[in-house]
XYZ file of C-alpha atoms in Angstrom:
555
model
C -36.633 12.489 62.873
C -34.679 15.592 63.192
C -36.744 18.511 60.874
C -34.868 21.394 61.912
C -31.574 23.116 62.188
C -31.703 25.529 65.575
C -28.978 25.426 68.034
C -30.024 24.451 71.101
C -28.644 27.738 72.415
C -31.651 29.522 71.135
C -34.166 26.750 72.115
C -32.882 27.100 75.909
C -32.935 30.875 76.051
C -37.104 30.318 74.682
C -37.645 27.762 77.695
C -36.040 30.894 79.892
C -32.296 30.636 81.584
C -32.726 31.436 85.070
C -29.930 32.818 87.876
C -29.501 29.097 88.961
C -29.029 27.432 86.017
C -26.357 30.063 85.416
C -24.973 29.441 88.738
C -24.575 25.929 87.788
C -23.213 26.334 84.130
C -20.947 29.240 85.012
C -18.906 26.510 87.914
C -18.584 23.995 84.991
C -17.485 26.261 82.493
C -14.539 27.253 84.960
C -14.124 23.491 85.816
C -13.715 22.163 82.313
C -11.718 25.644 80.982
C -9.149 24.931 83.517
C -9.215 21.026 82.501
C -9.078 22.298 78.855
C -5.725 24.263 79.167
C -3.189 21.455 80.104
C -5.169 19.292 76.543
C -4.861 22.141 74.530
C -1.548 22.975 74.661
C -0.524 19.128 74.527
C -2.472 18.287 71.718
C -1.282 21.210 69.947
C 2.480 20.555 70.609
C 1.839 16.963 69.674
C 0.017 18.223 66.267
C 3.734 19.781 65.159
C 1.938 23.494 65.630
C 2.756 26.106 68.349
C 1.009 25.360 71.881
C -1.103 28.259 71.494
C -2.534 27.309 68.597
C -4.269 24.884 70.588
C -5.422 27.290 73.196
C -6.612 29.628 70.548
C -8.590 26.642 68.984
C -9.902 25.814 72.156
C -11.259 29.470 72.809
C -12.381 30.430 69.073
C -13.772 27.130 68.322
C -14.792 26.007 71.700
C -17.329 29.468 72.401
C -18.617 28.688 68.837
C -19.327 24.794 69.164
C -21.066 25.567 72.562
C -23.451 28.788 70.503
C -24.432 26.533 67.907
C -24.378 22.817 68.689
C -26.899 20.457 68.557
C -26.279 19.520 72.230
C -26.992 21.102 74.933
C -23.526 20.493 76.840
C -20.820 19.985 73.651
C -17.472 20.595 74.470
C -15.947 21.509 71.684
C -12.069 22.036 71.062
C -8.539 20.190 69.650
C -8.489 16.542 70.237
C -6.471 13.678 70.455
C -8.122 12.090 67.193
C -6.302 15.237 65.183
C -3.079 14.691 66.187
C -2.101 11.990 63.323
C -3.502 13.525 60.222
C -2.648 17.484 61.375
C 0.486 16.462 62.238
C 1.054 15.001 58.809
C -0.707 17.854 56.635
C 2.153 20.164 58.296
C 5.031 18.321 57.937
C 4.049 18.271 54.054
C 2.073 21.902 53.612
C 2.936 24.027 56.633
C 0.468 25.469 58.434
C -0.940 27.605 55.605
C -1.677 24.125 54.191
C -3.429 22.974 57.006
C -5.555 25.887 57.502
C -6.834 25.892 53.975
C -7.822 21.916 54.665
C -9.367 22.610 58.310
C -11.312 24.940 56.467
C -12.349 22.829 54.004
C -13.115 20.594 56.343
C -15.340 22.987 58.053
C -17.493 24.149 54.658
C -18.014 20.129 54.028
C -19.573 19.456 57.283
C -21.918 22.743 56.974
C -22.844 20.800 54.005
C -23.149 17.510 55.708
C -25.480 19.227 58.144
C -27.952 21.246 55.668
C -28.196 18.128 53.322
C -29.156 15.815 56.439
C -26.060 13.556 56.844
C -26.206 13.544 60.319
C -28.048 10.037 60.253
C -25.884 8.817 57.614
C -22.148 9.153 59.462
C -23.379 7.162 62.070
C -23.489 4.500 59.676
C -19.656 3.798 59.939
C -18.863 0.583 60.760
C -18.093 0.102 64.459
C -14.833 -1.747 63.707
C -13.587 0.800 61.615
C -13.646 3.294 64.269
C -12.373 1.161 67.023
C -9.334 0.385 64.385
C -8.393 3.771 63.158
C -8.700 5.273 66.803
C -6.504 2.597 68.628
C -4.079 3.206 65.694
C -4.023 7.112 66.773
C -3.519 5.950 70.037
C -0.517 4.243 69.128
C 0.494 7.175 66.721
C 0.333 9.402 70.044
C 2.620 7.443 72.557
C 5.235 7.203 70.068
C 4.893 10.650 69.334
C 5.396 11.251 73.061
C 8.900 9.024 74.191
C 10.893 11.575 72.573
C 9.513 14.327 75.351
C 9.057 11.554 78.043
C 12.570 9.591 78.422
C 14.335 13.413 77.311
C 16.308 12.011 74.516
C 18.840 13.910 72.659
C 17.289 13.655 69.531
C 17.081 16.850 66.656
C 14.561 15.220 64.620
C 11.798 12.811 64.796
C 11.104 10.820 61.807
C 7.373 11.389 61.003
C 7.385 7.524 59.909
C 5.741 5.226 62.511
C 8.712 2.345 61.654
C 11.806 4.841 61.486
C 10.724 6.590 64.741
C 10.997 3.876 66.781
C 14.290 3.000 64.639
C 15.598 6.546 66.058
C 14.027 5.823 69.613
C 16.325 2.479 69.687
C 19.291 4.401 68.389
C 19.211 7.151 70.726
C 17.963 5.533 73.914
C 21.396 5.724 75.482
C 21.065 9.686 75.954
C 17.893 9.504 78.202
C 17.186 12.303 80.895
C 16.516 10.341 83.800
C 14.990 13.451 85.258
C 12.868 14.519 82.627
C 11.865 10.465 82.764
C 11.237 10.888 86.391
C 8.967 13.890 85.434
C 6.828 12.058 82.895
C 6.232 9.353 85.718
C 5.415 11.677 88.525
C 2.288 13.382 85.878
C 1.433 9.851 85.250
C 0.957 9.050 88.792
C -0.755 12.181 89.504
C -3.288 11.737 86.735
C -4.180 7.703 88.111
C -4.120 8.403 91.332
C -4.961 12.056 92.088
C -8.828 11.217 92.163
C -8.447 9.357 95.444
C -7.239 12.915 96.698
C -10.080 15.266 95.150
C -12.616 15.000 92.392
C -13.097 18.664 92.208
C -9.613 20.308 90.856
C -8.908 18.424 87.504
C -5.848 16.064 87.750
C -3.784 17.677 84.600
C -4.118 21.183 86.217
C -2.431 19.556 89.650
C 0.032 17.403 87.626
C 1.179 20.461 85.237
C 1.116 22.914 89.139
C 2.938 20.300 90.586
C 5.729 19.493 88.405
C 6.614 23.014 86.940
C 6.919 24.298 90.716
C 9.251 21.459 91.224
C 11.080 21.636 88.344
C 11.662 25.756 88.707
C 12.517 25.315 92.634
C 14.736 23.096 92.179
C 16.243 24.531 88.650
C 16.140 20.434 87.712
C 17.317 20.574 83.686
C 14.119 19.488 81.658
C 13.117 20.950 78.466
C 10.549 23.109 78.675
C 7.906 24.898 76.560
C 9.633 27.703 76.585
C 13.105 26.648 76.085
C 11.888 24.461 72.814
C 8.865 26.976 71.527
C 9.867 30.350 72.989
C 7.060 32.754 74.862
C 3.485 32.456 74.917
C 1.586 35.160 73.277
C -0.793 36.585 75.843
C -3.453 37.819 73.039
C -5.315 36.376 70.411
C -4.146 36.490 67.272
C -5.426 39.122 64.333
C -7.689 37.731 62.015
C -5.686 36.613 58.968
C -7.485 34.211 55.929
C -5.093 32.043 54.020
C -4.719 32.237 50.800
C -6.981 29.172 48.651
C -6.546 28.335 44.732
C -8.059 25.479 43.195
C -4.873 23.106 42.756
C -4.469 23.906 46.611
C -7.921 23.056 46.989
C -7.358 19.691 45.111
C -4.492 18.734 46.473
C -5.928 19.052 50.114
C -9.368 17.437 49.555
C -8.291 13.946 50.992
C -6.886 15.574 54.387
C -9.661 17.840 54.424
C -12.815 15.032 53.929
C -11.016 12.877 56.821
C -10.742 15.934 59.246
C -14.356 16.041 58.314
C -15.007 12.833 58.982
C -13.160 12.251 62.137
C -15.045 15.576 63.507
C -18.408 14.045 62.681
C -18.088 11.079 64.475
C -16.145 12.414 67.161
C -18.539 15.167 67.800
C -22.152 12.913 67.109
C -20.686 10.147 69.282
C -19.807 12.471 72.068
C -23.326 13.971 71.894
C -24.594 10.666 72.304
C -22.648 10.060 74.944
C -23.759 13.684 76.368
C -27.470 12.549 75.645
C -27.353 9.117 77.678
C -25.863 11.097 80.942
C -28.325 14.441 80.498
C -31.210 12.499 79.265
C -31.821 14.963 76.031
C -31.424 14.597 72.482
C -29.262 16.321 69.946
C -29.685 17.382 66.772
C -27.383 15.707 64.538
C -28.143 17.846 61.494
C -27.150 21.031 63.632
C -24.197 19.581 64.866
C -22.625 19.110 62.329
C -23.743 22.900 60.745
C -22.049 23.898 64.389
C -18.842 21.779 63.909
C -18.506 23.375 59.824
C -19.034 26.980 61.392
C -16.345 26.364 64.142
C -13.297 24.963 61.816
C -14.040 27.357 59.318
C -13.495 30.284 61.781
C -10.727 28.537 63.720
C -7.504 28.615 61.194
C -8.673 32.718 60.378
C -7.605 32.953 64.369
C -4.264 30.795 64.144
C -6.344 27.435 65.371
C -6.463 23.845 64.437
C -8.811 21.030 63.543
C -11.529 21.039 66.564
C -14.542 19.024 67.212
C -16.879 17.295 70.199
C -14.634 16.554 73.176
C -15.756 13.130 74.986
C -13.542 13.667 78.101
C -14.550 17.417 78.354
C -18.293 17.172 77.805
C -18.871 14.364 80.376
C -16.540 16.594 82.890
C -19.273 19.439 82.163
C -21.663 17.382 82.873
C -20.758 15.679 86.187
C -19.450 19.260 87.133
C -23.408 20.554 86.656
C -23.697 22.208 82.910
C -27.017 21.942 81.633
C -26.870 24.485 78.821
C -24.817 26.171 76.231
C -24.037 28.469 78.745
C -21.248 26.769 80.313
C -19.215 25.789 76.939
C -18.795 29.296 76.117
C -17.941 30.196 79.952
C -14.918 27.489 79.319
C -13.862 29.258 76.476
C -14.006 33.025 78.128
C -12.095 30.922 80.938
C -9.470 29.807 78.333
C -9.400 33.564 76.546
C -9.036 35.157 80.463
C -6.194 32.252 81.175
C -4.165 33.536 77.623
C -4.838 37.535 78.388
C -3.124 37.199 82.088
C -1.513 33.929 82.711
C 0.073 32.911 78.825
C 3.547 33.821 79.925
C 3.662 31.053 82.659
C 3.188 27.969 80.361
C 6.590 28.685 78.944
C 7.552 26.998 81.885
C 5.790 24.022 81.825
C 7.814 20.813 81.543
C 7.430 19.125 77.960
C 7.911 15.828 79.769
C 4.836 16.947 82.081
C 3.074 17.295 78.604
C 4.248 13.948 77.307
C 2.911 12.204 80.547
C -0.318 13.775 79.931
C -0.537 12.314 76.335
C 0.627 9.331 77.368
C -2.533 8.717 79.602
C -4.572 10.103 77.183
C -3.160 7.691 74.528
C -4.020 4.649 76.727
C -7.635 5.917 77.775
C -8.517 6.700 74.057
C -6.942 3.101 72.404
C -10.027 1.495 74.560
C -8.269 -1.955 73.930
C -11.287 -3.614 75.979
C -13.224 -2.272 72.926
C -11.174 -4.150 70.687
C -10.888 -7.032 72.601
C -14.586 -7.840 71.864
C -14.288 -7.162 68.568
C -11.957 -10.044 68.529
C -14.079 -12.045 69.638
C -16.745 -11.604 67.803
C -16.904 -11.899 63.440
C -14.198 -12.867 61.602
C -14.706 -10.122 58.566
C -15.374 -7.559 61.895
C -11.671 -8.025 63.416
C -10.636 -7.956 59.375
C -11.785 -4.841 59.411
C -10.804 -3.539 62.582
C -7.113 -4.766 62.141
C -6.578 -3.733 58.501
C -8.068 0.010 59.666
C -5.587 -0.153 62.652
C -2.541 -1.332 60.448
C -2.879 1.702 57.734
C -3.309 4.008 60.169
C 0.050 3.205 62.049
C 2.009 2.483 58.890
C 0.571 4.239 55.676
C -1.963 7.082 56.717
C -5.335 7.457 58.348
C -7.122 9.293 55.053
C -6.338 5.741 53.905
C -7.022 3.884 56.392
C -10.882 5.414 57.014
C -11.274 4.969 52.920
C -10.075 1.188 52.697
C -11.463 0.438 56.155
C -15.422 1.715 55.078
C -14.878 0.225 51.598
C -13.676 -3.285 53.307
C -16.400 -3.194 55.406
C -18.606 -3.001 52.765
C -17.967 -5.614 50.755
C -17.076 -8.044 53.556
C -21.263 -6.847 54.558
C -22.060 -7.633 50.833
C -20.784 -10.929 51.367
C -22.250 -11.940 54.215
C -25.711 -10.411 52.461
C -24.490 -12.427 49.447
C -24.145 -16.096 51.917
C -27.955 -15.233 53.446
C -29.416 -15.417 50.120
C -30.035 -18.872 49.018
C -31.717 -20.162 45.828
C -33.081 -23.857 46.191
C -34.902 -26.305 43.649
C -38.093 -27.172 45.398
C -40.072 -29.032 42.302
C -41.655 -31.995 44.319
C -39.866 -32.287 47.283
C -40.940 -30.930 50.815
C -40.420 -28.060 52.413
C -38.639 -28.249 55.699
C -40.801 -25.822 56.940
C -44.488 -26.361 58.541
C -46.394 -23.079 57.110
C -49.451 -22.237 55.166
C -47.737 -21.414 51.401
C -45.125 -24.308 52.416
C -44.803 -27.038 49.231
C -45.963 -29.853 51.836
C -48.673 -31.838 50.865
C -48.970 -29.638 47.106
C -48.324 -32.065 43.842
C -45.916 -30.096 41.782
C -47.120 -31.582 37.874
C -44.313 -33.264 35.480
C -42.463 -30.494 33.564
C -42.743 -28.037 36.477
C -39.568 -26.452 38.675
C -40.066 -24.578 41.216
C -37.329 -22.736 42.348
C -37.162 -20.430 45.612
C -34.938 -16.892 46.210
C -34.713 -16.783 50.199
C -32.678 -12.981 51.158
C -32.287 -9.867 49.197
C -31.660 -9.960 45.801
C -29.385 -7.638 44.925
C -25.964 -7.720 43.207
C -23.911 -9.826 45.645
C -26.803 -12.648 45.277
C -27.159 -12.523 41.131
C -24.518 -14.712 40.391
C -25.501 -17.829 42.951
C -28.956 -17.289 41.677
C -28.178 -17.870 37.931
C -25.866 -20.562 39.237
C -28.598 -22.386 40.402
C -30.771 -22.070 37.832
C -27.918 -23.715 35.443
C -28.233 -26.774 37.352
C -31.271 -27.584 36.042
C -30.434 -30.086 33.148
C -33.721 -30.605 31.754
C -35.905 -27.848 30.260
C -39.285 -27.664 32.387
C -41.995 -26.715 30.372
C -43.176 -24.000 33.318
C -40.356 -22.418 35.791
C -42.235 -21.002 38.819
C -40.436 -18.491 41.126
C -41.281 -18.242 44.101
C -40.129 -14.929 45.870
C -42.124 -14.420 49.028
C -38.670 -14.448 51.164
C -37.401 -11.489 48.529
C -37.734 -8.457 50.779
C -35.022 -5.724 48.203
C -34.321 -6.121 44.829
C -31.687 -4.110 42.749
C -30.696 -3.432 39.549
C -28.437 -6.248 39.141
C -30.924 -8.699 40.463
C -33.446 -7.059 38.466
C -30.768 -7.887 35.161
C -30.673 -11.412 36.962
C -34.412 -12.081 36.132
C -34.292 -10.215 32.606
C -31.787 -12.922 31.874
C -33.691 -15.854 33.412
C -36.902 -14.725 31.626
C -35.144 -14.294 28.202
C -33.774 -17.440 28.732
C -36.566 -19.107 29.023
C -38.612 -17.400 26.061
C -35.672 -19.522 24.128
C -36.107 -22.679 25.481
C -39.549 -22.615 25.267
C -40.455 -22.214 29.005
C -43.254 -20.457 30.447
C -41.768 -18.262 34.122
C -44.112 -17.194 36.437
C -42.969 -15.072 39.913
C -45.080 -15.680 42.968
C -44.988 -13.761 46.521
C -43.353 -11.103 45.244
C -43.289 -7.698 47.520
C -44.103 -4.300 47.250
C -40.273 -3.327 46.841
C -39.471 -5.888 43.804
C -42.575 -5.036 42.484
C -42.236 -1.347 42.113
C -38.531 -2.032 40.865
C -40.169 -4.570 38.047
C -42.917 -2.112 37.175
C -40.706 0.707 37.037
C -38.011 -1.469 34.629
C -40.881 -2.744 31.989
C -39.828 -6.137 33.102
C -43.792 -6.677 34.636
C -45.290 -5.861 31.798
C -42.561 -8.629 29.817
C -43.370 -11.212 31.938
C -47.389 -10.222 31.820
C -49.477 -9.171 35.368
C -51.035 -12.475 34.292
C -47.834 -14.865 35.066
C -47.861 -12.983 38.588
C -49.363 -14.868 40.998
C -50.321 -14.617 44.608
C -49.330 -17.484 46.416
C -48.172 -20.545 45.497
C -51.318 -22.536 44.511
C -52.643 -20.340 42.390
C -48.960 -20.665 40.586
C -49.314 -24.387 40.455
C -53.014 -23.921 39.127
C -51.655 -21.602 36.283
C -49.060 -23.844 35.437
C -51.880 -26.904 34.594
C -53.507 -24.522 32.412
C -50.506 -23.697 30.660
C -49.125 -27.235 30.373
C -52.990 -28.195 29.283
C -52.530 -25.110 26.386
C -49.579 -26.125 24.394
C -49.883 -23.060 22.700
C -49.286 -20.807 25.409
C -45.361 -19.913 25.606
């Protein structure tokens, strides 16, 4: 169990860094920064922000992920899981709205980190996340045809529904170059690793088609013909201005950017962990995370978190240590300093055939394939998740999507739990404490709880009980299968005891754990029902329910 918060930064530099692991880290840093710049400015674009607000995310944010993660080899950075929910905090707050929410975001996930949630946001269902992140993936191509078939089009309805509405209606003015464009990156990024493994395919299919397009003066829209120049310097430091209704009103936005960059950055640090062999630390993860979107919108960035694609790249290009995350960043910060002005030129279809391929790659429909096949309530889940998140909004779609989850889990918690009438009958098991071969006397029920007994259970239980038309003189039950009790099953029995005080009938519990009992001490409800009406196994129930039914005084 993680004890500690200490990046790992500080726990390599006490092992000792030595001139070859830097000679290692310092080739994947340049790798994975020139892999970086091509994403950054395409997830930015796609994010309705400037394109260098993604490479100034990837540089600010990335440099601090890297000096305080959890994980040795984080990439950290703008991702494709952003796009939907920053693009949608601008188009209703402007950027000054989203920076106030990424850094909200950022102070909640410090929190999440010093209070030990690192454990606990793995805990989101598995459907859930397979639902809401095909739905981005969706979210993402459609975001992309505009750029990709060059349609004439001024606006783009953020509205999953009336984009592709405007799509239909303005397919006629296509730019079969630009179309032609978006193919060409597409076929570079499939097929370009046949070629060469080393030089990232989205820096050759970005090279590739903006020398084209500039030789041959072939009329795309570009970055800079849509955006303007690149700035070729960081920007100054600049802290947007927070009040509480602004605070309030960005809360939702700002606990799913949270959310999303937990999971995103935990899973790829598992991910990280099963190639390197290590172990993160959640806990300081998530501190690292919190630090890094806090700091990011002061420097004109966006949302960033744990980059799957970028991390394993640093790790098949040889990073072992911090080292090379924050050589990608210095790589990215050299890159903006001297080379900025040239990704005006870059085609925007170029850009939309990159997000294309990164939509497909991150929908992982194989993923959700299995999920299909396995639980109904699981591909409930998984659809209804996927559904909001195209249609209404992923804040919503992460909220309903846990809370469905839940319940459909309390049910099938609820459909394990079983209450049975046992009185004389037999067991269908073969065990020590089973009823077989025991003579349960006249005027004694014995009924058995099998599952937790918590709220979900409560109501089948005192259904049960009501089906019991005559009033035994003793009720025995037996709750050796009764691993967690709760409050509501703990009302449950309250009810069943007072109950039978009324009718006369004596109740005595038998097998009970260490869990119910505490709970039952804890209530009162022990000492109600008497340590004495407690027994240890079933025998010595049947034995105490003789000597009651031989004391007809004894209630």
């Amino acid at each position: 169990m993680e004890t500690r918060i200490e990046p790992k930064f500080l726990t390599v530099l006490r092992e000792g860094y030595t001139r070859s692991m830097f000679t290692r880290d310092l080739g994947a840093g340049l790798i994975v920064g020139v892999l970086a710049l091509p994403l950054a400015l395409a997830f930015a674009i796609a994010s309705g922000v400037k394109p260098e607000q993604g490479l100034f995310t990837a540089i600010v944010a990335g440099f601090l992920v890297s000096a305080l993660s959890g994980s040795r080899v984080q990439i950290g950075g703008p991702t494709g899981a952003f796009i939907v929910i920053v693009y949608s905090v601008v188009q209703r707050y402007g950027y000054d709205g989203l920076a106030v929410a990424t850094m909200l975001a950022g102070g909640l996930l410090v929190v999440m980190g010093l209070t030990r949630m690192g454990a606990v946001i793995k805990f989101i269902p598995y459907p859930v996340t397979v639902g809401f992140t095909a739905g981005i993936a969706l979210i993402i191509l459609s975001s992309q045809l505009r750029d990709f078939f060059g349609l004439s089009m001024n606006n783009v309805p953020a509205d999953f529904i009336e984009k592709w509405s405007a799509y239909a209606a303005a397919i006629a003015t296509y730019n079969l170059t630009a179309l032609i464009v978006g193919v060409a990156t597409i076929l570079i990024l499939v097929y370009w690793a046949r070629v060469s493994r080393k030089v990232p395919s989205p820096i050759v299919a970005i090279l590739v088609t903006t020398a084209v397009v500039q030789l041959f003066h072939i009329p795309v829209e570009t970055i800079g013909s849509r955006f303007g120049s690149v700035p070729h310097r960081l920007p100054a430091p600049h802290i947007p201005r927070v009040d509480f209704a602004t605070v309030r009103l960005l809360f939702s936005p700002a606990l799913s950017i949270a959310l999303l960059a937990g999971i995103e950055s935990l899973l790829s640090a598992v991910v990280a962990d099963g190639m390197t062999g290590r172990r993160h630390r959640s806990n300081t993860e998530l501190v690292a995370q919190g630090v890094a979107n806090i700091v990011s919108p002061i420097f004109g960035g966006i949302p960033a978190t744990g980059a799957i694609a970028r991390t394993a790249t640093n790790v098949n290009s040889g990073g072992r240590t911090p080292i090379a995350g924050m050589v990608h960043a210095l790589v990215l910060l050299l890159i903006l300093l001297f080379f900025g002005k040239w990704a005006a030129l870059v085609p925007m279809a170029t850009l939309a055939g990159i997000l294309v391929v990164v939509a497909y790659r991150m929908s992982e429909w194989r993923l959700a394939l299995r999920v299909f096949r396995s639980t109904k309530s699981d591909t409930v889940v998984m659809l209804t998740t996927f559904l909001l998140t195209v249609l209404v909004d992923l804040t919503v779609a992460i909220q309903v999507g846990v809370v469905l989850a839940a319940l459909l889990f309390i049910k099938r918690m609820s459909d394990v739990t079983q209450t049975r009438v046992l009185a004389d009958m037999l067991d269908e098991e073969d065990e020590e404490d089973s009823i077989r071969g025991r003579r349960i006397p006249e005027g004694v029920v014995v009924f058995e709880v099998n599952g937790p007994f918590f709220f979900g259970a409560a109501d089948k239980f005192k259904s049960t009980l009501n089906t019991v038309r005559k009033k035994p003189r003793v009720l025995i039950l037996r709750m050796r299968h009764v691993m967690t009790l709760d409050a509501t099953g703990l009302r449950a029995l309250e009810d069943v005891y007072e109950r039978s005080r009324r009718d006369g009938t004596a109740l005595i519990l038998t097998g009970v754990h260490m869990q119910p009992l505490v709970v039952m001490k804890q209530s009162g409800f022990a000492d109600r029902v008497g340590v004495e009406n407690m027994a240890t196994s079933l025998d010595v129930a049947i034995r105490l329910a003789e000597a009651i039914i031989a004391s007809p005084a004894r209630v």
